[in-house]
Amino acid sequence: MSRVEDIEYFSDTLKALQLLQQLGYELFVVTNQSGVGRGYFSLENVYVIHKQLQNDLREFKLTAFKDFAICPHSPDDACECRKPSGKMITDLMEKHHINPDLSYMVGDKLIDAEAGMNAGIQGIIIRQSTTSDFPFFKTLLEFANSLKK
Ligand SMILES: [Zn+2]
């Protein structure tokens, strides 16, 4: 995704983010953007998208994402940061003094959960079904609800 007008939210995603924040979680974005490395779009495009996400969150009375970690490399670059590497996550945890035991890496792909595992935090997959051993939920809201005590 490289265009602001292509941003779409699942109906209950913002509600899920709101619930996570009410539960005291800080939100981070950890993203592979190999389209940059492949020359499909620029890092500037990615920043524009992230800025829009921040604006959208504020518009919905949410706290903005605390930080973003971007891997702009293509798989051929053999970089250290590209998920499923845990490096982007460990860097964020170090920078913001995040407790790994109280954190989750949530994504819709196996590599997201694997990146969490590689960073020493619990990986969660959001999709309709999965054959992996990671815990999965059908929606982000379902996951957020599972954290309520
Ligand atoms: Zn990278």
GROMACS .gro file of N, CA and C and ligand atoms in nm:
model
  448
    1MET      N    1   0.085  -0.119   0.000
    1MET     CA    2   0.000   0.000   0.000
    1MET      C    3   0.088   0.123   0.000
    2SER      N    4   0.069   0.212  -0.094
    2SER     CA    5   0.156   0.328  -0.099
    2SER      C    6   0.077   0.458  -0.117
    3ARG      N    7  -0.056   0.450  -0.122
    3ARG     CA    8  -0.133   0.572  -0.142
    3ARG      C    9  -0.229   0.594  -0.026
    4VAL      N   10  -0.234   0.720   0.018
    4VAL     CA   11  -0.319   0.754   0.131
    4VAL      C   12  -0.464   0.715   0.104
    5GLU      N   13  -0.508   0.734  -0.020
    5GLU     CA   14  -0.649   0.706  -0.050
    5GLU      C   15  -0.680   0.557  -0.046
    6ASP      N   16  -0.577   0.475  -0.037
    6ASP     CA   17  -0.600   0.330  -0.029
    6ASP      C   18  -0.615   0.280   0.114
    7ILE      N   19  -0.598   0.368   0.211
    7ILE     CA   20  -0.609   0.324   0.351
    7ILE      C   21  -0.754   0.289   0.381
    8GLU      N   22  -0.771   0.170   0.435
    8GLU     CA   23  -0.904   0.128   0.479
    8GLU      C   24  -0.890   0.061   0.614
    9TYR      N   25  -0.989   0.079   0.698
    9TYR     CA   26  -0.987   0.014   0.828
    9TYR      C   27  -1.098  -0.091   0.834
   10PHE      N   28  -1.065  -0.206   0.889
   10PHE     CA   29  -1.172  -0.300   0.919
   10PHE      C   30  -1.262  -0.234   1.022
   11SER      N   31  -1.389  -0.269   1.018
   11SER     CA   32  -1.488  -0.193   1.094
   11SER      C   33  -1.455  -0.185   1.243
   12ASP      N   34  -1.402  -0.292   1.299
   12ASP     CA   35  -1.381  -0.287   1.443
   12ASP      C   36  -1.234  -0.266   1.482
   13THR      N   37  -1.150  -0.231   1.386
   13THR     CA   38  -1.007  -0.215   1.415
   13THR      C   39  -0.983  -0.095   1.508
   14LEU      N   40  -1.048   0.015   1.479
   14LEU     CA   41  -1.027   0.133   1.562
   14LEU      C   42  -1.081   0.110   1.702
   15LYS      N   43  -1.192   0.039   1.710
   15LYS     CA   44  -1.247   0.002   1.840
   15LYS      C   45  -1.146  -0.085   1.917
   16ALA      N   46  -1.081  -0.174   1.844
   16ALA     CA   47  -0.981  -0.262   1.905
   16ALA      C   48  -0.862  -0.181   1.956
   17LEU      N   49  -0.816  -0.086   1.875
   17LEU     CA   50  -0.703  -0.003   1.916
   17LEU      C   51  -0.740   0.079   2.039
   18GLN      N   52  -0.863   0.127   2.039
   18GLN     CA   53  -0.911   0.204   2.154
   18GLN      C   54  -0.910   0.119   2.281
   19LEU      N   55  -0.960  -0.004   2.268
   19LEU     CA   56  -0.963  -0.094   2.384
   19LEU      C   57  -0.822  -0.123   2.433
   20LEU      N   58  -0.731  -0.148   2.340
   20LEU     CA   59  -0.592  -0.176   2.378
   20LEU      C   60  -0.533  -0.058   2.455
   21GLN      N   61  -0.563   0.062   2.410
   21GLN     CA   62  -0.511   0.180   2.480
   21GLN      C   63  -0.576   0.196   2.617
   22GLN      N   64  -0.704   0.163   2.625
   22GLN     CA   65  -0.772   0.170   2.756
   22GLN      C   66  -0.712   0.070   2.853
   23LEU      N   67  -0.663  -0.042   2.799
   23LEU     CA   68  -0.601  -0.144   2.883
   23LEU      C   69  -0.456  -0.107   2.917
   24GLY      N   70  -0.409   0.005   2.864
   24GLY     CA   71  -0.277   0.054   2.901
   24GLY      C   72  -0.166   0.020   2.803
   25TYR      N   73  -0.202  -0.037   2.689
   25TYR     CA   74  -0.098  -0.072   2.592
   25TYR      C   75  -0.060   0.048   2.507
   26GLU      N   76   0.069   0.056   2.479
   26GLU     CA   77   0.117   0.153   2.382
   26GLU      C   78   0.127   0.082   2.248
   27LEU      N   79   0.098   0.155   2.142
   27LEU     CA   80   0.091   0.092   2.009
   27LEU      C   81   0.209   0.133   1.923
   28PHE      N   82   0.267   0.035   1.859
   28PHE     CA   83   0.378   0.057   1.767
   28PHE      C   84   0.347  -0.010   1.635
   29VAL      N   85   0.407   0.043   1.530
   29VAL     CA   86   0.395  -0.020   1.398
   29VAL      C   87   0.531  -0.073   1.357
   30VAL      N   88   0.534  -0.199   1.317
   30VAL     CA   89   0.657  -0.263   1.272
   30VAL      C   90   0.630  -0.318   1.132
   31THR      N   91   0.691  -0.258   1.032
   31THR     CA   92   0.645  -0.288   0.897
   31THR      C   93   0.759  -0.313   0.798
   32ASN      N   94   0.742  -0.418   0.718
   32ASN     CA   95   0.829  -0.441   0.603
   32ASN      C   96   0.775  -0.361   0.485
   33GLN      N   97   0.858  -0.280   0.427
   33GLN     CA   98   0.816  -0.202   0.309
   33GLN      C   99   0.913  -0.229   0.195
   34SER      N  100   0.912  -0.352   0.148
   34SER     CA  101   1.009  -0.390   0.044
   34SER      C  102   0.983  -0.316  -0.086
   35GLY      N  103   0.862  -0.257  -0.099
   35GLY     CA  104   0.834  -0.178  -0.219
   35GLY      C  105   0.931  -0.062  -0.235
   36VAL      N  106   0.985  -0.016  -0.121
   36VAL     CA  107   1.086   0.091  -0.127
   36VAL      C  108   1.214   0.036  -0.190
   37GLY      N  109   1.259  -0.077  -0.135
   37GLY     CA  110   1.382  -0.138  -0.185
   37GLY      C  111   1.372  -0.181  -0.330
   38ARG      N  112   1.249  -0.216  -0.371
   38ARG     CA  113   1.229  -0.258  -0.510
   38ARG      C  114   1.204  -0.139  -0.603
   39GLY      N  115   1.195  -0.021  -0.543
   39GLY     CA  116   1.177   0.099  -0.625
   39GLY      C  117   1.035   0.127  -0.668
   40TYR      N  118   0.936   0.060  -0.606
   40TYR     CA  119   0.796   0.083  -0.644
   40TYR      C  120   0.743   0.213  -0.588
   41PHE      N  121   0.791   0.249  -0.471
   41PHE     CA  122   0.754   0.378  -0.412
   41PHE      C  123   0.865   0.419  -0.318
   42SER      N  124   0.858   0.543  -0.271
   42SER     CA  125   0.969   0.597  -0.193
   42SER      C  126   0.939   0.588  -0.044
   43LEU      N  127   1.043   0.606   0.034
   43LEU     CA  128   1.027   0.610   0.178
   43LEU      C  129   0.936   0.726   0.217
   44GLU      N  130   0.944   0.834   0.139
   44GLU     CA  131   0.855   0.948   0.163
   44GLU      C  132   0.709   0.905   0.158
   45ASN      N  133   0.675   0.820   0.062
   45ASN     CA  134   0.538   0.768   0.051
   45ASN      C  135   0.497   0.698   0.180
   46VAL      N  136   0.590   0.620   0.233
   46VAL     CA  137   0.561   0.545   0.356
   46VAL      C  138   0.536   0.642   0.471
   47TYR      N  139   0.617   0.747   0.479
   47TYR     CA  140   0.598   0.846   0.585
   47TYR      C  141   0.462   0.915   0.573
   48VAL      N  142   0.422   0.943   0.450
   48VAL     CA  143   0.293   1.008   0.428
   48VAL      C  144   0.180   0.918   0.478
   49ILE      N  145   0.191   0.790   0.449
   49ILE     CA  146   0.090   0.694   0.496
   49ILE      C  147   0.086   0.692   0.649
   50HIS      N  148   0.204   0.689   0.710
   50HIS     CA  149   0.209   0.682   0.856
   50HIS      C  150   0.152   0.808   0.919
   51LYS      N  151   0.180   0.921   0.856
   51LYS     CA  152   0.125   1.045   0.906
   51LYS      C  153  -0.029   1.042   0.900
   52GLN      N  154  -0.079   0.986   0.792
   52GLN     CA  155  -0.225   0.975   0.778
   52GLN      C  156  -0.282   0.883   0.887
   53LEU      N  157  -0.214   0.773   0.913
   53LEU     CA  158  -0.260   0.683   1.020
   53LEU      C  159  -0.269   0.758   1.153
   54GLN      N  160  -0.165   0.837   1.179
   54GLN     CA  161  -0.164   0.915   1.305
   54GLN      C  162  -0.282   1.011   1.310
   55ASN      N  163  -0.305   1.078   1.198
   55ASN     CA  164  -0.418   1.172   1.192
   55ASN      C  165  -0.551   1.100   1.213
   56ASP      N  166  -0.564   0.982   1.151
   56ASP     CA  167  -0.688   0.906   1.165
   56ASP      C  168  -0.710   0.866   1.310
   57LEU      N  169  -0.603   0.821   1.376
   57LEU     CA  170  -0.618   0.780   1.516
   57LEU      C  171  -0.663   0.899   1.601
   58ARG      N  172  -0.600   1.013   1.579
   58ARG     CA  173  -0.637   1.131   1.658
   58ARG      C  174  -0.781   1.171   1.630
   59GLU      N  175  -0.820   1.157   1.505
   59GLU     CA  176  -0.956   1.192   1.469
   59GLU      C  177  -1.057   1.104   1.542
   60PHE      N  178  -1.017   0.981   1.567
   60PHE     CA  179  -1.104   0.889   1.642
   60PHE      C  180  -1.077   0.897   1.792
   61LYS      N  181  -1.013   1.006   1.834
   61LYS     CA  182  -0.988   1.032   1.977
   61LYS      C  183  -0.897   0.926   2.040
   62LEU      N  184  -0.810   0.870   1.958
   62LEU     CA  185  -0.714   0.774   2.011
   62LEU      C  186  -0.579   0.842   2.026
   63THR      N  187  -0.494   0.782   2.109
   63THR     CA  188  -0.356   0.826   2.115
   63THR      C  189  -0.285   0.775   1.990
   64ALA      N  190  -0.200   0.856   1.933
   64ALA     CA  191  -0.130   0.814   1.811
   64ALA      C  192  -0.034   0.700   1.841
   65PHE      N  193   0.010   0.633   1.736
   65PHE     CA  194   0.112   0.529   1.755
   65PHE      C  195   0.235   0.591   1.820
   66LYS      N  196   0.295   0.516   1.910
   66LYS     CA  197   0.410   0.568   1.983
   66LYS      C  198   0.532   0.581   1.892
   67ASP      N  199   0.547   0.485   1.803
   67ASP     CA  200   0.662   0.489   1.714
   67ASP      C  201   0.641   0.391   1.599
   68PHE      N  202   0.720   0.410   1.496
   68PHE     CA  203   0.716   0.321   1.379
   68PHE      C  204   0.855   0.265   1.356
   69ALA      N  205   0.861   0.139   1.315
   69ALA     CA  206   0.986   0.082   1.267
   69ALA      C  207   0.962   0.032   1.125
   70ILE      N  208   1.046   0.074   1.036
   70ILE     CA  209   1.028   0.042   0.893
   70ILE      C  210   1.151  -0.030   0.842
   71CYS      N  211   1.130  -0.143   0.777
   71CYS     CA  212   1.238  -0.204   0.697
   71CYS      C  213   1.211  -0.168   0.552
   72PRO      N  214   1.294  -0.084   0.492
   72PRO     CA  215   1.271  -0.041   0.354
   72PRO      C  216   1.344  -0.129   0.253
   73HIS      N  217   1.400  -0.238   0.299
   73HIS     CA  218   1.486  -0.319   0.211
   73HIS      C  219   1.407  -0.424   0.136
   74SER      N  220   1.462  -0.469   0.027
   74SER     CA  221   1.403  -0.582  -0.044
   74SER      C  222   1.466  -0.709   0.011
   75PRO      N  223   1.399  -0.823  -0.007
   75PRO     CA  224   1.455  -0.949   0.045
   75PRO      C  225   1.597  -0.973  -0.005
   76ASP      N  226   1.628  -0.925  -0.125
   76ASP     CA  227   1.761  -0.947  -0.183
   76ASP      C  228   1.870  -0.871  -0.108
   77ASP      N  229   1.830  -0.768  -0.032
   77ASP     CA  230   1.929  -0.689   0.040
   77ASP      C  231   1.990  -0.765   0.157
   78ALA      N  232   1.922  -0.873   0.197
   78ALA     CA  233   1.970  -0.953   0.312
   78ALA      C  234   2.003  -0.863   0.431
   79CYS      N  235   1.912  -0.773   0.463
   79CYS     CA  236   1.934  -0.681   0.575
   79CYS      C  237   1.907  -0.752   0.707
   80GLU      N  238   1.934  -0.681   0.815
   80GLU     CA  239   1.913  -0.738   0.948
   80GLU      C  240   1.772  -0.715   1.000
   81CYS      N  241   1.701  -0.619   0.940
   81CYS     CA  242   1.577  -0.575   1.004
   81CYS      C  243   1.451  -0.641   0.951
   82ARG      N  244   1.452  -0.689   0.830
   82ARG     CA  245   1.329  -0.738   0.769
   82ARG      C  246   1.265  -0.852   0.849
   83LYS      N  247   1.135  -0.838   0.879
   83LYS     CA  248   1.064  -0.946   0.944
   83LYS      C  249   1.073  -1.071   0.858
   84PRO      N  250   1.095  -1.188   0.911
   84PRO     CA  251   1.075  -1.228   1.052
   84PRO      C  252   1.191  -1.200   1.148
   85SER      N  253   1.288  -1.122   1.108
   85SER     CA  254   1.388  -1.080   1.207
   85SER      C  255   1.318  -1.005   1.321
   86GLY      N  256   1.369  -1.020   1.441
   86GLY     CA  257   1.311  -0.949   1.554
   86GLY      C  258   1.376  -0.815   1.580
   87LYS      N  259   1.468  -0.775   1.492
   87LYS     CA  260   1.550  -0.658   1.522
   87LYS      C  261   1.471  -0.528   1.535
   88MET      N  262   1.375  -0.508   1.447
   88MET     CA  263   1.298  -0.383   1.457
   88MET      C  264   1.226  -0.376   1.591
   89ILE      N  265   1.180  -0.492   1.637
   89ILE     CA  266   1.106  -0.496   1.764
   89ILE      C  267   1.202  -0.476   1.882
   90THR      N  268   1.315  -0.546   1.880
   90THR     CA  269   1.409  -0.530   1.993
   90THR      C  270   1.462  -0.387   1.997
   91ASP      N  271   1.483  -0.327   1.881
   91ASP     CA  272   1.527  -0.187   1.879
   91ASP      C  273   1.423  -0.095   1.943
   92LEU      N  274   1.296  -0.118   1.908
   92LEU     CA  275   1.188  -0.036   1.966
   92LEU      C  276   1.179  -0.058   2.116
   93MET      N  277   1.192  -0.183   2.159
   93MET     CA  278   1.180  -0.213   2.302
   93MET      C  279   1.291  -0.146   2.380
   94GLU      N  280   1.411  -0.145   2.320
   94GLU     CA  281   1.524  -0.082   2.386
   94GLU      C  282   1.503   0.069   2.393
   95LYS      N  283   1.464   0.125   2.281
   95LYS     CA  284   1.446   0.271   2.272
   95LYS      C  285   1.340   0.322   2.370
   96HIS      N  286   1.232   0.244   2.385
   96HIS     CA  287   1.119   0.293   2.465
   96HIS      C  288   1.106   0.220   2.599
   97HIS      N  289   1.205   0.139   2.634
   97HIS     CA  290   1.204   0.068   2.762
   97HIS      C  291   1.077  -0.015   2.779
   98ILE      N  292   1.051  -0.098   2.680
   98ILE     CA  293   0.932  -0.181   2.680
   98ILE      C  294   0.963  -0.316   2.745
   99ASN      N  295   0.874  -0.362   2.829
   99ASN     CA  296   0.888  -0.493   2.894
   99ASN      C  297   0.838  -0.601   2.797
  100PRO      N  298   0.929  -0.689   2.752
  100PRO     CA  299   0.887  -0.791   2.654
  100PRO      C  300   0.781  -0.886   2.710
  101ASP      N  301   0.783  -0.908   2.841
  101ASP     CA  302   0.687  -1.001   2.900
  101ASP      C  303   0.544  -0.948   2.898
  102LEU      N  304   0.531  -0.818   2.879
  102LEU     CA  305   0.397  -0.757   2.880
  102LEU      C  306   0.357  -0.712   2.740
  103SER      N  307   0.429  -0.761   2.639
  103SER     CA  308   0.409  -0.711   2.504
  103SER      C  309   0.364  -0.820   2.408
  104TYR      N  310   0.303  -0.779   2.302
  104TYR     CA  311   0.260  -0.870   2.196
  104TYR      C  312   0.300  -0.814   2.061
  105MET      N  313   0.333  -0.904   1.971
  105MET     CA  314   0.351  -0.866   1.832
  105MET      C  315   0.235  -0.927   1.756
  106VAL      N  316   0.151  -0.840   1.701
  106VAL     CA  317   0.027  -0.884   1.638
  106VAL      C  318   0.034  -0.855   1.489
  107GLY      N  319   0.004  -0.954   1.408
  107GLY     CA  320   0.004  -0.931   1.264
  107GLY      C  321  -0.081  -1.032   1.192
  108ASP      N  322  -0.098  -1.011   1.064
  108ASP     CA  323  -0.181  -1.102   0.986
  108ASP      C  324  -0.098  -1.207   0.912
  109LYS      N  325   0.032  -1.203   0.931
  109LYS     CA  326   0.116  -1.299   0.861
  109LYS      C  327   0.202  -1.377   0.961
  110LEU      N  328   0.240  -1.495   0.920
  110LEU     CA  329   0.325  -1.579   1.006
  110LEU      C  330   0.455  -1.507   1.040
  111ILE      N  331   0.511  -1.434   0.944
  111ILE     CA  332   0.639  -1.366   0.971
  111ILE      C  333   0.625  -1.262   1.081
  112ASP      N  334   0.504  -1.207   1.100
  112ASP     CA  335   0.483  -1.110   1.209
  112ASP      C  336   0.498  -1.179   1.343
  113ALA      N  337   0.430  -1.292   1.357
  113ALA     CA  338   0.438  -1.366   1.482
  113ALA      C  339   0.579  -1.417   1.505
  114GLU      N  340   0.643  -1.461   1.398
  114GLU     CA  341   0.782  -1.510   1.409
  114GLU      C  342   0.876  -1.398   1.451
  115ALA      N  343   0.851  -1.277   1.399
  115ALA     CA  344   0.934  -1.163   1.438
  115ALA      C  345   0.920  -1.139   1.588
  116GLY      N  346   0.797  -1.150   1.639
  116GLY     CA  347   0.776  -1.136   1.782
  116GLY      C  348   0.854  -1.241   1.859
  117MET      N  349   0.842  -1.365   1.813
  117MET     CA  350   0.913  -1.474   1.881
  117MET      C  351   1.064  -1.448   1.879
  118ASN      N  352   1.115  -1.403   1.767
  118ASN     CA  353   1.258  -1.377   1.755
  118ASN      C  354   1.303  -1.261   1.842
  119ALA      N  355   1.208  -1.175   1.878
  119ALA     CA  356   1.239  -1.063   1.967
  119ALA      C  357   1.210  -1.097   2.112
  120GLY      N  358   1.162  -1.217   2.136
  120GLY     CA  359   1.136  -1.260   2.273
  120GLY      C  360   1.001  -1.216   2.327
  121ILE      N  361   0.907  -1.184   2.238
  121ILE     CA  362   0.773  -1.150   2.286
  121ILE      C  363   0.670  -1.240   2.218
  122GLN      N  364   0.551  -1.243   2.277
  122GLN     CA  365   0.446  -1.333   2.226
  122GLN      C  366   0.396  -1.286   2.089
  123GLY      N  367   0.398  -1.375   1.993
  123GLY     CA  368   0.343  -1.345   1.861
  123GLY      C  369   0.198  -1.388   1.852
  124ILE      N  370   0.117  -1.305   1.787
  124ILE     CA  371  -0.026  -1.330   1.772
  124ILE      C  372  -0.061  -1.313   1.624
  125ILE      N  373  -0.140  -1.404   1.572
  125ILE     CA  374  -0.182  -1.392   1.432
  125ILE      C  375  -0.330  -1.358   1.425
  126ILE      N  376  -0.362  -1.259   1.341
  126ILE     CA  377  -0.502  -1.223   1.319
  126ILE      C  378  -0.541  -1.269   1.179
  127ARG      N  379  -0.616  -1.375   1.174
  127ARG     CA  380  -0.674  -1.418   1.046
  127ARG      C  381  -0.779  -1.525   1.072
  128GLN      N  382  -0.848  -1.560   0.967
  128GLN     CA  383  -0.963  -1.649   0.983
  128GLN      C  384  -0.920  -1.788   1.028
  129SER      N  385  -0.804  -1.832   0.981
  129SER     CA  386  -0.754  -1.962   1.023
  129SER      C  387  -0.604  -1.965   0.999
  130THR      N  388  -0.537  -2.052   1.070
  130THR     CA  389  -0.394  -2.066   1.050
  130THR      C  390  -0.352  -2.206   1.089
  131THR      N  391  -0.251  -2.255   1.023
  131THR     CA  392  -0.201  -2.388   1.057
  131THR      C  393  -0.080  -2.378   1.149
  132SER      N  394  -0.040  -2.254   1.183
  132SER     CA  395   0.078  -2.237   1.268
  132SER      C  396   0.043  -2.265   1.413
  133ASP      N  397   0.144  -2.269   1.496
  133ASP     CA  398   0.125  -2.297   1.638
  133ASP      C  399   0.103  -2.169   1.719
  134PHE      N  400   0.110  -2.053   1.655
  134PHE     CA  401   0.088  -1.929   1.727
  134PHE      C  402  -0.060  -1.913   1.762
  135PRO      N  403  -0.087  -1.849   1.875
  135PRO     CA  404  -0.227  -1.817   1.903
  135PRO      C  405  -0.283  -1.729   1.793
  136PHE      N  406  -0.407  -1.753   1.755
  136PHE     CA  407  -0.466  -1.665   1.653
  136PHE      C  408  -0.607  -1.625   1.691
  137PHE      N  409  -0.647  -1.510   1.639
  137PHE     CA  410  -0.780  -1.455   1.662
  137PHE      C  411  -0.835  -1.412   1.527
  138LYS      N  412  -0.965  -1.417   1.514
  138LYS     CA  413  -1.024  -1.384   1.384
  138LYS      C  414  -1.020  -1.233   1.356
  139THR      N  415  -1.024  -1.154   1.463
  139THR     CA  416  -1.015  -1.009   1.446
  139THR      C  417  -0.928  -0.951   1.556
  140LEU      N  418  -0.880  -0.828   1.531
  140LEU     CA  419  -0.800  -0.759   1.632
  140LEU      C  420  -0.883  -0.732   1.757
  141LEU      N  421  -1.012  -0.706   1.735
  141LEU     CA  422  -1.099  -0.679   1.850
  141LEU      C  423  -1.113  -0.803   1.938
  142GLU      N  424  -1.121  -0.919   1.875
  142GLU     CA  425  -1.130  -1.043   1.951
  142GLU      C  426  -1.004  -1.058   2.038
  143PHE      N  427  -0.890  -1.027   1.979
  143PHE     CA  428  -0.765  -1.034   2.056
  143PHE      C  429  -0.769  -0.934   2.172
  144ALA      N  430  -0.806  -0.810   2.143
  144ALA     CA  431  -0.809  -0.706   2.246
  144ALA      C  432  -0.901  -0.748   2.359
  145ASN      N  433  -1.016  -0.803   2.325
  145ASN     CA  434  -1.110  -0.848   2.427
  145ASN      C  435  -1.051  -0.959   2.514
  146SER      N  436  -0.966  -1.040   2.454
  146SER     CA  437  -0.906  -1.151   2.529
  146SER      C  438  -0.811  -1.102   2.637
  147LEU      N  439  -0.768  -0.977   2.627
  147LEU     CA  440  -0.672  -0.921   2.724
  147LEU      C  441  -0.742  -0.860   2.846
  148LYS      N  442  -0.874  -0.844   2.834
  148LYS     CA  443  -0.950  -0.788   2.946
  148LYS      C  444  -0.948  -0.885   3.062
  149LYS      N  445  -0.926  -0.832   3.179
  149LYS     CA  446  -0.921  -0.922   3.295
  149LYS      C  447  -1.059  -0.941   3.352
  150ZN      ZN  448   1.567  -0.412   0.640
   0.00000   0.00000   0.00000
